[in-house]
Short mmCIF file of C-alpha atoms in Angstrom, two decimals:
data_model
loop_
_atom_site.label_atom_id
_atom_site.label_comp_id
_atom_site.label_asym_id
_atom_site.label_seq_id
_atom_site.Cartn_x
_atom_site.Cartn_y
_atom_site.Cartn_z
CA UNK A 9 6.79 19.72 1.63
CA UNK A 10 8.65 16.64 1.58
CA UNK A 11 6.17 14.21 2.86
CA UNK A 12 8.26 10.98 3.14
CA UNK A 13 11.86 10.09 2.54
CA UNK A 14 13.90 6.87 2.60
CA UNK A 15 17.45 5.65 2.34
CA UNK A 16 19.00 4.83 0.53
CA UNK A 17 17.54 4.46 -2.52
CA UNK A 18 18.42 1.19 -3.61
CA UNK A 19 21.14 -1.01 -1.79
CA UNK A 20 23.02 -4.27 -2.83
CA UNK A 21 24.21 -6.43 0.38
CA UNK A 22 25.97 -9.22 1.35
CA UNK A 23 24.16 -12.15 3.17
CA UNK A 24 24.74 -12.05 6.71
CA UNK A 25 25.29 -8.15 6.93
CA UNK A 26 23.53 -5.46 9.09
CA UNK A 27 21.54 -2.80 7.46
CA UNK A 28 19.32 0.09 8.28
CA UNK A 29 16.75 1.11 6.20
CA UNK A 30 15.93 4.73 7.05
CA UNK A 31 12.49 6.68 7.12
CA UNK A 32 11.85 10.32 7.79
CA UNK A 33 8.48 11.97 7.81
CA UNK A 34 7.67 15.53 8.37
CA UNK A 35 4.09 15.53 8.09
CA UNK A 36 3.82 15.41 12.19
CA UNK A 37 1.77 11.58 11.38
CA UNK A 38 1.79 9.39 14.93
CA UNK A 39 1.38 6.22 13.09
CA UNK A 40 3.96 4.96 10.61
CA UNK A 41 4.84 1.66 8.80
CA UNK A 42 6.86 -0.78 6.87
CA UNK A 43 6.06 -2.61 4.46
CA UNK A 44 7.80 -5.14 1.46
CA UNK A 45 6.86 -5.88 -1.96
CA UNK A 46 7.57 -8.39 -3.36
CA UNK A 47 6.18 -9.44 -7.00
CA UNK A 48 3.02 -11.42 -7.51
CA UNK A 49 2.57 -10.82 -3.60
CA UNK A 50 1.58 -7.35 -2.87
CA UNK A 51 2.68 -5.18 0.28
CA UNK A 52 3.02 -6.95 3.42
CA UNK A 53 3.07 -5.17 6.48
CA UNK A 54 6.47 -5.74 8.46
CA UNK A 55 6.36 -3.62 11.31
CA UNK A 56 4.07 -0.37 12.64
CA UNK A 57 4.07 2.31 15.36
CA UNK A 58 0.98 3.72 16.38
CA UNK A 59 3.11 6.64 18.29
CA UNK A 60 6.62 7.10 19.30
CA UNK A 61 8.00 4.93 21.88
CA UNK A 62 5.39 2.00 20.77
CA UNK A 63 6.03 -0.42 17.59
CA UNK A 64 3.75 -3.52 16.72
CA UNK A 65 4.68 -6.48 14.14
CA UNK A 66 2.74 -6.81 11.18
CA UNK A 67 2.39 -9.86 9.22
CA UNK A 68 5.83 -10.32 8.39
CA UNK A 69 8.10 -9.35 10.93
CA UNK A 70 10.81 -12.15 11.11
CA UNK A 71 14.16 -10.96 10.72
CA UNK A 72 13.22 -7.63 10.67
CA UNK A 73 13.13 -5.10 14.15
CA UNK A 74 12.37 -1.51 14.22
CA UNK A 75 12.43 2.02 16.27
CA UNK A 76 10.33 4.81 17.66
CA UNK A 77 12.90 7.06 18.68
CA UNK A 78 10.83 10.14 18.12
CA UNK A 79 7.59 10.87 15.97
CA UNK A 80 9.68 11.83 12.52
CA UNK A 81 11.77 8.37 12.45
CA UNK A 82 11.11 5.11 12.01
CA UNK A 83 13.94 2.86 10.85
CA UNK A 84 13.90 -0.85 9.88
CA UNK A 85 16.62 -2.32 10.63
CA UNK A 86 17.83 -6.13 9.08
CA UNK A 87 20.45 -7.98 11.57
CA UNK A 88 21.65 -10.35 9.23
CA UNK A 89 20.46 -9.82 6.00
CA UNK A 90 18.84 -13.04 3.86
CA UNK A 91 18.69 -13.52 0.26
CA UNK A 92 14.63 -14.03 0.76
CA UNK A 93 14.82 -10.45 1.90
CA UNK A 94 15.40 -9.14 -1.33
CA UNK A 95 12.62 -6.69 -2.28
CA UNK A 96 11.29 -3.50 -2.23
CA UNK A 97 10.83 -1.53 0.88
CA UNK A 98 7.80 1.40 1.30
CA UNK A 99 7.61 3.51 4.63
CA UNK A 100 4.11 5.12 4.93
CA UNK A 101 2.77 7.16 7.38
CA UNK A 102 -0.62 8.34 8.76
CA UNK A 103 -2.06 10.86 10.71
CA UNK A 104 -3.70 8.93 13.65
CA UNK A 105 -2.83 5.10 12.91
CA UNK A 106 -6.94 4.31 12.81
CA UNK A 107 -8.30 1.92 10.36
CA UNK A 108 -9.85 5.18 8.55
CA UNK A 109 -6.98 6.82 8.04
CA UNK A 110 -5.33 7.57 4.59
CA UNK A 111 -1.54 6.19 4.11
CA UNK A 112 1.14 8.16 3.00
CA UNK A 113 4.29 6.31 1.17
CA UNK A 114 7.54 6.79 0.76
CA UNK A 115 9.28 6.36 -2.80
CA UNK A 116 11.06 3.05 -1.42
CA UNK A 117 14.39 1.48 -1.28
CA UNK A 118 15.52 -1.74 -3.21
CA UNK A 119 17.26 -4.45 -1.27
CA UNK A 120 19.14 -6.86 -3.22
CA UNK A 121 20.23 -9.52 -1.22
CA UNK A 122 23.57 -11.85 -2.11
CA UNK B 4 -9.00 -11.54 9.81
CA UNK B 5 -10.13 -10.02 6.52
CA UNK B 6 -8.39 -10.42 3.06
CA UNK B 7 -8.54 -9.06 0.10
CA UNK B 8 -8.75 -11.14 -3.89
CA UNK B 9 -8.26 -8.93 -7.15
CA UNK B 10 -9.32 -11.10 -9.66
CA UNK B 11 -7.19 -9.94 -12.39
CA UNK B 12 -3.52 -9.33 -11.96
CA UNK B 13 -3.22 -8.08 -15.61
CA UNK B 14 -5.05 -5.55 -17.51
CA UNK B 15 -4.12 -4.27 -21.09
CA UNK B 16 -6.85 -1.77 -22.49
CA UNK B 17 -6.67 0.81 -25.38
CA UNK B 18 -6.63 3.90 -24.66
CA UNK B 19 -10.46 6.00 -24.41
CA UNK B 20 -11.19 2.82 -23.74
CA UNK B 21 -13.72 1.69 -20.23
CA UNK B 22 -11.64 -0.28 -17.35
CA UNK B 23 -12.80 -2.60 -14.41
CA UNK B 24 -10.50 -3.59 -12.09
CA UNK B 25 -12.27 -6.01 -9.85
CA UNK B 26 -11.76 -6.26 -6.24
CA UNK B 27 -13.72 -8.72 -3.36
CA UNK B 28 -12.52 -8.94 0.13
CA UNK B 29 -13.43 -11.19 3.10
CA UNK B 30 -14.17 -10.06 6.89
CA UNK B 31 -16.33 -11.09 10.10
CA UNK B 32 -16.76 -7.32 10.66
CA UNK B 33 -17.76 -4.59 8.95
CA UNK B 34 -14.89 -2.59 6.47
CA UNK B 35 -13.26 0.22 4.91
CA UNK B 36 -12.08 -0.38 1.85
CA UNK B 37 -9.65 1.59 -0.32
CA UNK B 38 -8.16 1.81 -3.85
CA UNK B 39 -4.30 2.16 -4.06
CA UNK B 40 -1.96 3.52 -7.11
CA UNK B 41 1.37 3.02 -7.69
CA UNK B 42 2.89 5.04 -10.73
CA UNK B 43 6.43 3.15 -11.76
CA UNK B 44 9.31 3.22 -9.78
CA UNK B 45 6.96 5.58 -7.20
CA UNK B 46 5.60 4.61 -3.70
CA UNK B 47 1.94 4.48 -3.43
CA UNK B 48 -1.38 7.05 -3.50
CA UNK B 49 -4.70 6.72 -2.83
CA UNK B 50 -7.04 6.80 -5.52
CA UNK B 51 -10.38 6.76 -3.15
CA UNK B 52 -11.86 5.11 -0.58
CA UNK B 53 -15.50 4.02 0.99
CA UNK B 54 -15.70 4.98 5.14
CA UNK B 55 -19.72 5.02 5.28
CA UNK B 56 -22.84 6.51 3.30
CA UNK B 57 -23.10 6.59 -0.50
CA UNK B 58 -21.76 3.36 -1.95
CA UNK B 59 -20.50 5.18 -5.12
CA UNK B 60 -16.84 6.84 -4.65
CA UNK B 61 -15.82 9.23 -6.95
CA UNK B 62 -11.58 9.85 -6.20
CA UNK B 63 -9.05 11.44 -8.35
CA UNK B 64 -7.95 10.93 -12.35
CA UNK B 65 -11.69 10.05 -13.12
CA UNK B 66 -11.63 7.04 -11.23
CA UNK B 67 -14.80 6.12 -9.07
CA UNK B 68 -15.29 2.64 -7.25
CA UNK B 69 -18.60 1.53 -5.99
CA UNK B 70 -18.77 -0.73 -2.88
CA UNK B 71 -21.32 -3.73 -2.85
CA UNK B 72 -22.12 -5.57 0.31
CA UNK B 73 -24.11 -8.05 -0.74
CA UNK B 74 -21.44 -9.16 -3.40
CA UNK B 75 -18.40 -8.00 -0.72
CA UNK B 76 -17.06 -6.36 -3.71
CA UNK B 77 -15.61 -2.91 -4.51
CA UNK B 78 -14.91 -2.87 -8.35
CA UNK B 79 -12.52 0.45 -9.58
CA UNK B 80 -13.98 1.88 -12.75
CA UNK B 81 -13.43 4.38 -15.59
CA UNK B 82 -14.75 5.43 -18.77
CA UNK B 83 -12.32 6.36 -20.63
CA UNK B 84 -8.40 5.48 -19.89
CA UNK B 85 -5.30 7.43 -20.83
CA UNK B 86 -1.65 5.97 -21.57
CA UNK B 87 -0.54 8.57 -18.18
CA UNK B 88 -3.22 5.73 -16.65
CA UNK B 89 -0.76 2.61 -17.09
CA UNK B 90 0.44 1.74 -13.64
CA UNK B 91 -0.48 -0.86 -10.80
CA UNK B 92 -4.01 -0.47 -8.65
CA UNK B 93 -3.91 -1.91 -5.04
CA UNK B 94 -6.82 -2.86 -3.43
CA UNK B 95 -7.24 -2.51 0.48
CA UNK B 96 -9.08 -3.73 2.76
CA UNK B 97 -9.46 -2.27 7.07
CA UNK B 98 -11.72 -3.65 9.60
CA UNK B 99 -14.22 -1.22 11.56
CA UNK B 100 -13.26 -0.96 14.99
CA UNK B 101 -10.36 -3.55 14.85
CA UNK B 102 -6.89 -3.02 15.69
CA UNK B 103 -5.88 -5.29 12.44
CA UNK B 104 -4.15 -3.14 10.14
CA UNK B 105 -4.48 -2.22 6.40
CA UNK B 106 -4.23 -5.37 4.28
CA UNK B 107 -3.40 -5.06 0.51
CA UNK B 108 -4.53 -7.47 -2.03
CA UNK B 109 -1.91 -8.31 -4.41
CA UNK B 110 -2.27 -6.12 -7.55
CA UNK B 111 -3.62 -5.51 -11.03
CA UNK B 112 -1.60 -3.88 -13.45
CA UNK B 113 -3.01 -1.95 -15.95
CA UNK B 114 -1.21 -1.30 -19.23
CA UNK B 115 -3.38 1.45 -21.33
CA UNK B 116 -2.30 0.91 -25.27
CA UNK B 117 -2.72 3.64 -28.03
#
């Protein structure tokens, strides 16, 4: 069982590109998320989908947009990347999206921003 | 809107040694609160977390939290640390009933010394 996976791993980028941040799950959860970490700051929620075909912003969402394509993937996608938008980057996922529920995370990806 | 304080955001212990990692959070409404850990260079698990009835939490690694209403406090503790223990705790706070989502206080590490 692979639970959660995200691309890439780590990534360096140029300010002012595009990038995609991708996020599989295979756990058959309706809600995922994104978040950032960023030292001395904690996660911050960016984005969530309670189900495919609905997203919601989180705290943080400037700069940032997102996807519910189908229930497995929920990419984050940067239009034109920012130096302040260099951190780390968790998906998580759980089963029903209620305030109960137990998150799942995904290993991350590290954005460096230039 | 609730929010979450952990009062330390550094812990060195020695190892076999007793740990507290305090955690109070803030809310209008009634919570759930939850206890987050994230091994280095890993995404994050849950340690344990308070829904309803007994107010003592017993999760996984030996780790057991106990939530206090009066003090809106939910303190992780455990009697005896191991180095495999070093890593940072994440405390988290959800409101019953809301549609707010999961918000994370910002982090204690803990750094277990032989």
């Amino acid at each position: 069982i692979a639970g959660i996976t995200q691309a890439p791993t780590s990534q360096i980028l140029a300010a002012g590109r595009r990038m995609t941040l991708r996020c599989t799950q295979d756990m058959r959860h309706n809600a995922m998320y994104w978040y950032r970490q960023d030292l001395g700051l904690g996660l911050r929620l960016i984005h969530y989908s309670n189900t495919a075909g609905t997203t919601g912003k989180g705290e943080v969402p400037d700069g940032y947009s997102v996807s519910r394509a189908n229930t497995d993937d929920f990419p984050l996608t940067l239009a034109s990347a920012v130096p302040s938008q260099t951190s780390v980057y968790f998906c998580a996922s759980s089963y029903a999206g209620l305030s109960t529920d137990t998150q799942y995370f995904g290993p991350g990806t590290r954005l460096t921003v230039l | 809107a609730q929010s979450v304080t952990q009062l330390d955001s550094q812990v060195p212990v020695f190892e076999e040694a007793p740990v507290e990692l305090r955690c109070n959070y803030s809310s209008s409404v009634s919570v759930y609160l939850f206890w987050y850990v994230q091994y280095p260079n890993q995404g994050l698990q849950l340690l344990l977390k308070y829904l309803s009835g007994s107010t003592l939490v017993k999760g996984i690694n030996g780790f057991e939290a106990e939530f206090n209403k009066s003090q809106t406090s939910f303190h992780l503790r455990k009697p005896s640390v191991h180095i495999s223990d070093t890593a940072e705790y994440f405390c988290a706070v959800s409101s019953q009933g809301g549609s707010e989502k999961l918000v994370f206080g910002k982090g204690t590490k803990l750094t277990v010394n032989p």
